[in-house]
Coordinates of C-alpha atoms in Angstrom, one line a residue:
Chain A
X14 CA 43.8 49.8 -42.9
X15 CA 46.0 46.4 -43.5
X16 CA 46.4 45.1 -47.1
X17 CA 48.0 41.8 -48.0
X18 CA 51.3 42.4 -49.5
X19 CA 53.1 40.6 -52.6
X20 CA 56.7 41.7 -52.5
X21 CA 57.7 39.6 -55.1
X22 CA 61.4 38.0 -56.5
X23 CA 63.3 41.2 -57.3
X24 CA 61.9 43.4 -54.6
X25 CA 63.6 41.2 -52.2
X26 CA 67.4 42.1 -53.9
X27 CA 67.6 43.9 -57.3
X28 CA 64.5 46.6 -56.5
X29 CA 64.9 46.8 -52.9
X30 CA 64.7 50.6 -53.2
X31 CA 60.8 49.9 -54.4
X32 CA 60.3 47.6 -51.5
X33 CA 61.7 49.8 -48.5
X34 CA 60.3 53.0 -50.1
X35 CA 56.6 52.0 -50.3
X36 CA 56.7 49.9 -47.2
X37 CA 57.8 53.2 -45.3
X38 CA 55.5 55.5 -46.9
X39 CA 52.3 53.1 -46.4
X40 CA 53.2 54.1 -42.9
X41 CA 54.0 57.4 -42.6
X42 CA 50.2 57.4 -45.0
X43 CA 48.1 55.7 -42.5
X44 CA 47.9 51.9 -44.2
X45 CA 50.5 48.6 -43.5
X46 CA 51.2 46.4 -45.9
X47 CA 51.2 42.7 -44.4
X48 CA 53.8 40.4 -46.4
X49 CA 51.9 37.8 -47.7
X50 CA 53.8 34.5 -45.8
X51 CA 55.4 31.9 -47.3
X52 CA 54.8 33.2 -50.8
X53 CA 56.4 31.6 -53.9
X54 CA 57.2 33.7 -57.4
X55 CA 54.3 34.7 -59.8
X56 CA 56.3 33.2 -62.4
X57 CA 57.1 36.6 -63.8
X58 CA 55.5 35.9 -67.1
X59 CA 51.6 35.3 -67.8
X60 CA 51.3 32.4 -70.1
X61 CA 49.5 33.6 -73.0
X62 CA 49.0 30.2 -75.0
X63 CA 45.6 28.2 -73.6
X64 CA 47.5 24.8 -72.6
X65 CA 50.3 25.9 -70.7
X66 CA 48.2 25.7 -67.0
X67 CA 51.3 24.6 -65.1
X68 CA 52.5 28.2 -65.5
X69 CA 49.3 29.6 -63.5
X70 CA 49.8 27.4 -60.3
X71 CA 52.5 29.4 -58.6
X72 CA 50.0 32.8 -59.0
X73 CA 46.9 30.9 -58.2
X74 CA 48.5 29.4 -54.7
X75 CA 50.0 33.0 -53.7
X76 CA 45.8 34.2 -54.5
X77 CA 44.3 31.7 -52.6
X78 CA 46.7 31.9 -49.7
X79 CA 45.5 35.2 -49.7
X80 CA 42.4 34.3 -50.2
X81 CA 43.1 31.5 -46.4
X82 CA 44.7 34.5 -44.5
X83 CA 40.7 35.7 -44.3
X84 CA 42.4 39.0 -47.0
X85 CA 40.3 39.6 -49.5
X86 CA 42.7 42.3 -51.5
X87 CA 46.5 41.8 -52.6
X88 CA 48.7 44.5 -52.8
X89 CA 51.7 44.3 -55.3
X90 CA 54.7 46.8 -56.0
X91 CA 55.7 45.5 -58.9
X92 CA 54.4 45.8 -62.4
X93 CA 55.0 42.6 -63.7
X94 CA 53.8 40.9 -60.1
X95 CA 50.7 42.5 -60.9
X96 CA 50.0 42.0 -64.0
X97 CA 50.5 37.8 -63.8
X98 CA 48.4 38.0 -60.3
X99 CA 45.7 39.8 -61.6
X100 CA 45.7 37.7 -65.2
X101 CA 45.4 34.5 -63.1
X102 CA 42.9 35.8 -61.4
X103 CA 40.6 36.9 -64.4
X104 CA 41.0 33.1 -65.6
X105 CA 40.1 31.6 -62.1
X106 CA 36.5 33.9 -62.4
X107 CA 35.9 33.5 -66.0
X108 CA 37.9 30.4 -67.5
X109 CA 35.4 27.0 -65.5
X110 CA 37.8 24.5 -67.6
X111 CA 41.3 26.1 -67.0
X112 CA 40.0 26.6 -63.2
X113 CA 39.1 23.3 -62.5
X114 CA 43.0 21.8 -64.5
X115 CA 44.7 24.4 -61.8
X116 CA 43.0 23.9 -58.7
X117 CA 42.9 20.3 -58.6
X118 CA 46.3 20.4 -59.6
X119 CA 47.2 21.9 -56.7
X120 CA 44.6 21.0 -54.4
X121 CA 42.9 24.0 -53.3
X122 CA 39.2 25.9 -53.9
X123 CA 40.1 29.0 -55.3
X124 CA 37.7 30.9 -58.0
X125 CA 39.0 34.1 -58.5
X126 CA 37.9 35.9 -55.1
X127 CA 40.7 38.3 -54.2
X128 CA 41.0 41.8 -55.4
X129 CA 44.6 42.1 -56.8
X130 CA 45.6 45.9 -56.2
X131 CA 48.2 47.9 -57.5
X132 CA 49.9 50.0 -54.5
X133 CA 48.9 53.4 -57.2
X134 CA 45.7 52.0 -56.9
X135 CA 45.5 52.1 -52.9
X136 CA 46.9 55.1 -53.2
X137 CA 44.3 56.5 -55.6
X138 CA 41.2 54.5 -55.1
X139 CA 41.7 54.2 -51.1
X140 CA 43.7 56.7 -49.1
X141 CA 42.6 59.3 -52.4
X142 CA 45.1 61.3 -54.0
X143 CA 43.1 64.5 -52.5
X144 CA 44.7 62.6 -49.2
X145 CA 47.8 61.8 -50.6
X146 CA 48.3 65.3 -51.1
X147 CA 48.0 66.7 -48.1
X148 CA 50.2 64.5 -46.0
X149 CA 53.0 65.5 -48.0
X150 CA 55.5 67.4 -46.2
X151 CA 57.8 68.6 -48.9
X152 CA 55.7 69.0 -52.3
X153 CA 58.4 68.5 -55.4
X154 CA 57.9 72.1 -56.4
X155 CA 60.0 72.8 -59.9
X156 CA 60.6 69.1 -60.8
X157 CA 59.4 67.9 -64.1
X158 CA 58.5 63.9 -64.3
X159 CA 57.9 61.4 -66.9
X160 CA 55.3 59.3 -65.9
X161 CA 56.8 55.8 -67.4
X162 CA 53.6 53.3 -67.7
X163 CA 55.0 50.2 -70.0
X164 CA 53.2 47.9 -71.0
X165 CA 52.3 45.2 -68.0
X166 CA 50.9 48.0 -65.7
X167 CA 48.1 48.7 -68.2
X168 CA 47.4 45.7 -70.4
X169 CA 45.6 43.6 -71.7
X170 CA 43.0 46.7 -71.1
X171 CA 39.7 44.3 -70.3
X172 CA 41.0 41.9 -67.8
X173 CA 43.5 44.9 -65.8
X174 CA 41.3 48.0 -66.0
X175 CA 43.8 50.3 -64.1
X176 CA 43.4 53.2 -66.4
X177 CA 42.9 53.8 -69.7
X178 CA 44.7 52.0 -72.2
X179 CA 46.1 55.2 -74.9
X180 CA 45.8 58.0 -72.5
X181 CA 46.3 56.9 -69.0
X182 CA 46.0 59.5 -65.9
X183 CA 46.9 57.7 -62.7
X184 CA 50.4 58.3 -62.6
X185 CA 50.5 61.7 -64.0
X186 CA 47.3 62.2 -61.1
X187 CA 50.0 61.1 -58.8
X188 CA 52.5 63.3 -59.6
X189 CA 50.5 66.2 -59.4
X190 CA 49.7 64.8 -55.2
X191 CA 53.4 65.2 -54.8
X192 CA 53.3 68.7 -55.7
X193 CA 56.0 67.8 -58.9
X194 CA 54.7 68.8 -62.7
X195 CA 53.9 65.2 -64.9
X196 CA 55.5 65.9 -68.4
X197 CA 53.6 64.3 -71.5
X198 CA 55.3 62.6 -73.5
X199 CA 54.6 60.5 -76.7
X200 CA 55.9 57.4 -75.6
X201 CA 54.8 56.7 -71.9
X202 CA 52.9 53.6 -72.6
X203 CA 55.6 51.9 -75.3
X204 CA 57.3 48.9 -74.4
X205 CA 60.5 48.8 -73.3
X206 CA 61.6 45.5 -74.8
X207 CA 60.8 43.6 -71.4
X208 CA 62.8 40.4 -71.3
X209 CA 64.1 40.8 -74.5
X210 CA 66.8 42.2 -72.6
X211 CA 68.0 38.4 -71.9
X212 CA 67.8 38.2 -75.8
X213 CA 68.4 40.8 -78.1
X214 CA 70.0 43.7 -76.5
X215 CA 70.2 45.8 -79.2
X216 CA 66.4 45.6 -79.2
X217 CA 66.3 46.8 -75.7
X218 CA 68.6 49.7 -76.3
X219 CA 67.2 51.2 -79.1
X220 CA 63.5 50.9 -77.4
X221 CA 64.7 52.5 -74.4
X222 CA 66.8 55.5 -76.0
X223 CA 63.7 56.2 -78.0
X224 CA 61.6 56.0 -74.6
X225 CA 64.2 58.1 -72.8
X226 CA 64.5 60.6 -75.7
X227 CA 61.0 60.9 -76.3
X228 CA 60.9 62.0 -72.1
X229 CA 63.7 64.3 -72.3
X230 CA 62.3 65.7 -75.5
X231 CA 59.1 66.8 -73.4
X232 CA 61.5 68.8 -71.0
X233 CA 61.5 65.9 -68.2
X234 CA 63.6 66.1 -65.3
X235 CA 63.6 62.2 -64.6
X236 CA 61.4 59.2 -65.6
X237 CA 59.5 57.5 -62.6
X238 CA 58.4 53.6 -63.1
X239 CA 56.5 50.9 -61.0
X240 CA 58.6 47.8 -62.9
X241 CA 61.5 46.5 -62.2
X242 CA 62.3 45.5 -65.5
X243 CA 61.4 49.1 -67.1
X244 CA 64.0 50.3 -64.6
X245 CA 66.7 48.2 -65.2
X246 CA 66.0 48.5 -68.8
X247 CA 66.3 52.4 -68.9
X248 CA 69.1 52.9 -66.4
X249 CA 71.1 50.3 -67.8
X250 CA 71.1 51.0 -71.5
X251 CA 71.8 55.0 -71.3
X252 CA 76.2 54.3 -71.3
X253 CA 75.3 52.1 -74.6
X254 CA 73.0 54.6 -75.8
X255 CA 75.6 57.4 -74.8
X256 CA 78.2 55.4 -76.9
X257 CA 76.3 55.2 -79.9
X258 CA 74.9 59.0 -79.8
X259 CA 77.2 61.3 -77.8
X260 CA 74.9 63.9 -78.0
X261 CA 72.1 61.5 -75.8
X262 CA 71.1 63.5 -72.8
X263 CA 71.3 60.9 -69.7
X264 CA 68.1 61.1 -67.7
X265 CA 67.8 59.5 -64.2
X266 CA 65.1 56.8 -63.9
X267 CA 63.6 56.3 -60.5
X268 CA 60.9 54.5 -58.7
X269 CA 58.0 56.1 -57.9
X270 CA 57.6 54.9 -54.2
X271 CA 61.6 57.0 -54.2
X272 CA 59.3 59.6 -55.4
X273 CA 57.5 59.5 -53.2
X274 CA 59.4 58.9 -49.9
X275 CA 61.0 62.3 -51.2
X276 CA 57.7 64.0 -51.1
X277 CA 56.9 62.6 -47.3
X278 CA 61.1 63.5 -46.5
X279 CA 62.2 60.3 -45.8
X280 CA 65.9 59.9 -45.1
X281 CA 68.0 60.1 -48.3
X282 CA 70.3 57.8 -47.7
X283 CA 67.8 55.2 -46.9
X284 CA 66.3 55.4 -50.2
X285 CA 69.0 53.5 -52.3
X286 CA 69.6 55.7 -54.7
X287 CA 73.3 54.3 -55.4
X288 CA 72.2 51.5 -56.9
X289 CA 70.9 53.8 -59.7
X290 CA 73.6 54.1 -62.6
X291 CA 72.4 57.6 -63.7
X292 CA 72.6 58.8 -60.1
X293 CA 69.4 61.5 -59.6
X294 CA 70.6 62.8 -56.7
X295 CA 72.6 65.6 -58.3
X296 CA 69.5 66.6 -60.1
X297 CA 67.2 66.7 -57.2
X298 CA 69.5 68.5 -54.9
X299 CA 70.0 71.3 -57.5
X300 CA 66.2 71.8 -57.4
X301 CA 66.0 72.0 -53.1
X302 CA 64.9 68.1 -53.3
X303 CA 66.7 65.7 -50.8
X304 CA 68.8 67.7 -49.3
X305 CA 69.5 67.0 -45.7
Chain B
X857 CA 57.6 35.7 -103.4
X858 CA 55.5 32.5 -105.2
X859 CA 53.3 30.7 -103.1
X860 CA 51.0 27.7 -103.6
X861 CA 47.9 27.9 -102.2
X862 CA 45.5 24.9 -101.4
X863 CA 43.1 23.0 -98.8
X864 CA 45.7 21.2 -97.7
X865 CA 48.1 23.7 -96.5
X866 CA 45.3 26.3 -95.4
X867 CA 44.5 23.4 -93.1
X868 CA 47.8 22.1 -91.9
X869 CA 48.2 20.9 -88.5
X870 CA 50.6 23.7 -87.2
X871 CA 48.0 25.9 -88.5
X872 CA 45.4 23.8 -86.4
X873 CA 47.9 23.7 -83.4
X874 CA 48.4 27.7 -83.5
X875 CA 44.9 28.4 -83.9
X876 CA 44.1 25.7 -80.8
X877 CA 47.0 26.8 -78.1
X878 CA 46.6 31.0 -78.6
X879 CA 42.8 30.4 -79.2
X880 CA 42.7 33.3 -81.7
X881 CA 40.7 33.0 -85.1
X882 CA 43.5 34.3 -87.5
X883 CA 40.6 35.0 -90.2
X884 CA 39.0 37.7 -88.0
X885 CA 41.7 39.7 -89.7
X886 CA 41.4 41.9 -92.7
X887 CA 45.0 43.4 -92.8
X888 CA 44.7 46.6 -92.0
X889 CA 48.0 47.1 -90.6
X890 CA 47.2 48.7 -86.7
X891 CA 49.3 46.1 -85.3
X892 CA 53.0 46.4 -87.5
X893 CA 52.3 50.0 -87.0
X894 CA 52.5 50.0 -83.2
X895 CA 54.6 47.4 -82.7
X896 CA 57.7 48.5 -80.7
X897 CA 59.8 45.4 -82.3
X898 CA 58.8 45.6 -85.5
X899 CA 62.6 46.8 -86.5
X900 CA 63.8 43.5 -85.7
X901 CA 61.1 41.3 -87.4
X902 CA 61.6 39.7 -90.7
X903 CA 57.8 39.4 -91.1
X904 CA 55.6 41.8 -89.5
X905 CA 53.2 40.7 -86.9
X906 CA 50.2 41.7 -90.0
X907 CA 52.4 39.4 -92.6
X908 CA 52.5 36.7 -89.8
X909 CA 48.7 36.6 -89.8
X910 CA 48.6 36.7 -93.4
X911 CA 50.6 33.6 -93.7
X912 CA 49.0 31.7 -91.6
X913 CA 45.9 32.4 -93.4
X914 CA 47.3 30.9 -96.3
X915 CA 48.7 28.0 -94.2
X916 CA 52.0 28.8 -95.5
X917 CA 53.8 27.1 -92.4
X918 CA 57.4 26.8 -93.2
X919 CA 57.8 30.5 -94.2
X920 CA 56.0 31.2 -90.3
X921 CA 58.6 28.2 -88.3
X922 CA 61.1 29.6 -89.5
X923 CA 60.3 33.5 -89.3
X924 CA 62.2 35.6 -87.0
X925 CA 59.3 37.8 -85.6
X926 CA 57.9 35.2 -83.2
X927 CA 61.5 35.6 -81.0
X928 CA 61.1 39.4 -81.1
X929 CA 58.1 39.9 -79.9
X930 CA 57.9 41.8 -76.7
X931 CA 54.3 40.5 -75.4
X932 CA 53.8 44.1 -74.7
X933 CA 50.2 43.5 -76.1
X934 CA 50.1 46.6 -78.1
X935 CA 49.2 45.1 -81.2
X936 CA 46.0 43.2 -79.6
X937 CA 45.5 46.2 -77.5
X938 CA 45.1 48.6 -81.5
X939 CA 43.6 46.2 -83.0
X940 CA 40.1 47.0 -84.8
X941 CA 39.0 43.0 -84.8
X942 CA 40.6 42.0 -81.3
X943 CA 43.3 39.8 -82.3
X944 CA 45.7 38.8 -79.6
X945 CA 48.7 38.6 -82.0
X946 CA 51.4 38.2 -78.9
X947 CA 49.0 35.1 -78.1
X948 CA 49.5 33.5 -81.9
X949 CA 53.4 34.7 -81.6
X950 CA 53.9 33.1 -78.0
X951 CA 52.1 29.6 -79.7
X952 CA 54.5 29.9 -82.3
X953 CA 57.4 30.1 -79.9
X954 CA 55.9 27.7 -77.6
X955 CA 55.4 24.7 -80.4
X956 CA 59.0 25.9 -81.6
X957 CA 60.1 25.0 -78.0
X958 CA 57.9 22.0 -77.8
X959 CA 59.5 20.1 -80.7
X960 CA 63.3 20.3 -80.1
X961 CA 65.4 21.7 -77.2
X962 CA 67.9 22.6 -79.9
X963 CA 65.4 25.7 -80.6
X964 CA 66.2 27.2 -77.3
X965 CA 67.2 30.7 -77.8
X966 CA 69.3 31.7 -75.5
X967 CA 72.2 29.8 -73.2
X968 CA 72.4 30.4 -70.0
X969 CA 76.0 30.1 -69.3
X970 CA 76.4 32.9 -71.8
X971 CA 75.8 36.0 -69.2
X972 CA 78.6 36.8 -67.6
X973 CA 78.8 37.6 -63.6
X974 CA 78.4 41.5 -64.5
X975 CA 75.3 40.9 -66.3
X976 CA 74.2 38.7 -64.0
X977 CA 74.5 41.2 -60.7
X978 CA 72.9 44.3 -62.8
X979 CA 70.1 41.9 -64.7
X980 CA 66.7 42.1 -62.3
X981 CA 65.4 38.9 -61.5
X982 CA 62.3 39.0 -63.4
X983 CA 64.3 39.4 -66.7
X984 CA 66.2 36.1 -66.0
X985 CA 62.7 34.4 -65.2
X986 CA 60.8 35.6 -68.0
X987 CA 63.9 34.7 -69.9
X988 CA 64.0 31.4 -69.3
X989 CA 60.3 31.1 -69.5
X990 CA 60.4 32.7 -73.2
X991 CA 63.2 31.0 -75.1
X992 CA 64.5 27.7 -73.4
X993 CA 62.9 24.4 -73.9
X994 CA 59.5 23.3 -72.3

């Protein structure tokens, strides 16, 4: 099975550890993911005031490109990627005014028809996690995971529909494939501060040391996200946090596609896992995991 | 805090504008607190999203322009996500931002040339984008 694939901005540089990881395990799974071409940035924000259309031409072109390669389903990584494509989207089927602003703006037919997926979605709703399961090679026996959701991977509830909006499954569901144990935790679905990162940084840190506190509290391991903001957010705020509160327990923060290309024993080093600034590997390798 | 009330400032234009550009009927709601109770920025707000409703009910628009809150705000929907009435309040704070943005590019919250080249290699590129989308000039 081929899916049309959205890498999106930061997957390209900053999250190429997301990138690599899920385009190597879509293999090693059975499915390819086929870069969209010539695609332009979603815009990284969904504009939530009603007269702001210029904002929703970038996403709509990348959809109907999609829609022009004879695709009819978009893949994306990335949380926020996902969440802007598949916003756009709900106003091309729903919105007839905002439609008809956008697409003559920039000249093309587009009404909504491609299915904007989330790779946990392929993975659940496609392959099957049943499936998923049982092409893992080395099951994460012993490791304890935070299942990070956000915000943008789940909401607004109506117009995503991933999962549940207060008690979400798919990534615990996912977890569980890989043979690791998902650790509730109170504050899985809180934001992290998102861009406010740019703006108030004390904002971000105390959200994420009460998100990363909140995990460890539970008895997690490490904290898995899908969003490359989330990540940067709780890996790059613990040595503030640490400052602060010298009694904080740091907590590595990984992507789940790193997850999972542990799980399917991809090559360690190929996984970029320096680029993390709480390094997991230490962790991992105490518990059997990545060791070469 | 004293407040006077009247037709004319329940019906202001930036009260008109809000209500038109986040397309949200502020009287649909009846207080009950859900959404400053859920709200992970709610530390750093001088009005709570619930009191930002509440003022604009009353048309009380300088006490909103000039409130803190609206810069805060995450957008991580939570509070339209809890709430019993189905207010989007991150679309009322991003058309408070927005017609903050609109009338002066002095309002523009953050500077660019601020972050420094460390920041800058650490700082994902969706956080720059977003960024710039959320608090410089339109």
């Amino acid at each position: 099975m081929n899916y049309t694939y959205f890498p999106g901005c930061t997957l390209y540089t900053k999250a190429k550890k997301l990138d690599d990881a899920g385009r190597e395990c879509s293999r090693r799974l059975g499915f390819e993911l086929d870069e969209l071409p010539d695609w332009t940035c979603c815009g990284a924000t969904f504009p939530l005031v009603n007269d702001y259309h210029i904002a929703m031409s970038g996403p709509t072109r990348i959809l109907a490109d999609t829609k022009e390669q004879g695709s009819d389903k978009l893949v994306a990584l990335c949380s926020v990627c996902y969440n802007v494509l598949k916003r756009t989207n709900h106003v091309m089927r729903t919105d007839e005014e905002r439609r008809a602003k956008i697409t003559d703006f920039i000249e093309r037919d587009y009404h909504g028809e491609t299915e904007v997926l989330h790779y946990l979605q392929v993975l659940r709703d496609e392959l099957g996690f049943d499936q998923l399961a049982e092409k893992i090679s080395k099951p994460l026996e012993g490791l304890k995971v935070a299942c990070y959701y956000g915000c943008l991977l789940l909401r607004p509830v109506k117009e995503i529909g991933l999962d549940s909006m207060e008690n979400p499954t798919i990534f615990e569901d996912f977890v569980r494939a890989l043979g690791a144990e998902p650790v509730d935790f109170p504050f899985k679905i809180e934001c992290c501060s998102a861009f406010q990162t740019v703006h108030s940084m004390d904002l971000a840190t105390r959200c994420s040391r009460d998100i990363l506190n909140s995990a460890r509290n539970c008895g997690a391991d490490l904290v898995i996200t899908t969003c490359p903001l989330c990540q940067f957010n709780l890996d790059d705020r613990q040595p503030e946090i640490k400052k602060a509160d010298p009694s904080f327990e740091q907590i590595p923060v990984v992507y789940f596609t790193q997850l999972l290309a542990l799980a399917l024993e991809l090559p360690v080093a190929e996984l970029g896992f320096e680029r993390n600034l709480i390094d997991p590997l230490p962790m991992l390798q105490a518990k059997g995991i990545g060791v070469e | 805090m004293k407040a006077t009330i009247s037709q004319d400032t329940v019906r202001a234009d930036f009260v008109q504008k809000v209500a038109e550009i986040s397309g949200e009927n502020f009287f649909n709601c009846y207080q009950c607190g859900n959404c400053s109770a859920g709200c992970p920025s709610v530390e750093e707000m001088d009005l709570l999203p619930s009191q930002v409703v509440r003022y604009l009910q009353l048309g009380l628009v300088e006490e909103v322009k000039t409130c803190k809150s609206m810069w805060v705000c995450a957008a991580c929907l939570m509070c339209h996500a809890r709430c019993p009435k189905g207010v989007d309040i991150s679309k009322i704070m991003d058309a408070l931002r927005v017609l903050r943005l609109r009338e002066d590019e002095h309002n523009s919250r953050i500077d660019v040339t601020d972050f420094d080249d460390d920041y800058l290699e650490r700082a994902p590129q969706i956080a720059m984008i977003s960024g710039y989308r959320k608090f410089l000039s339109l």
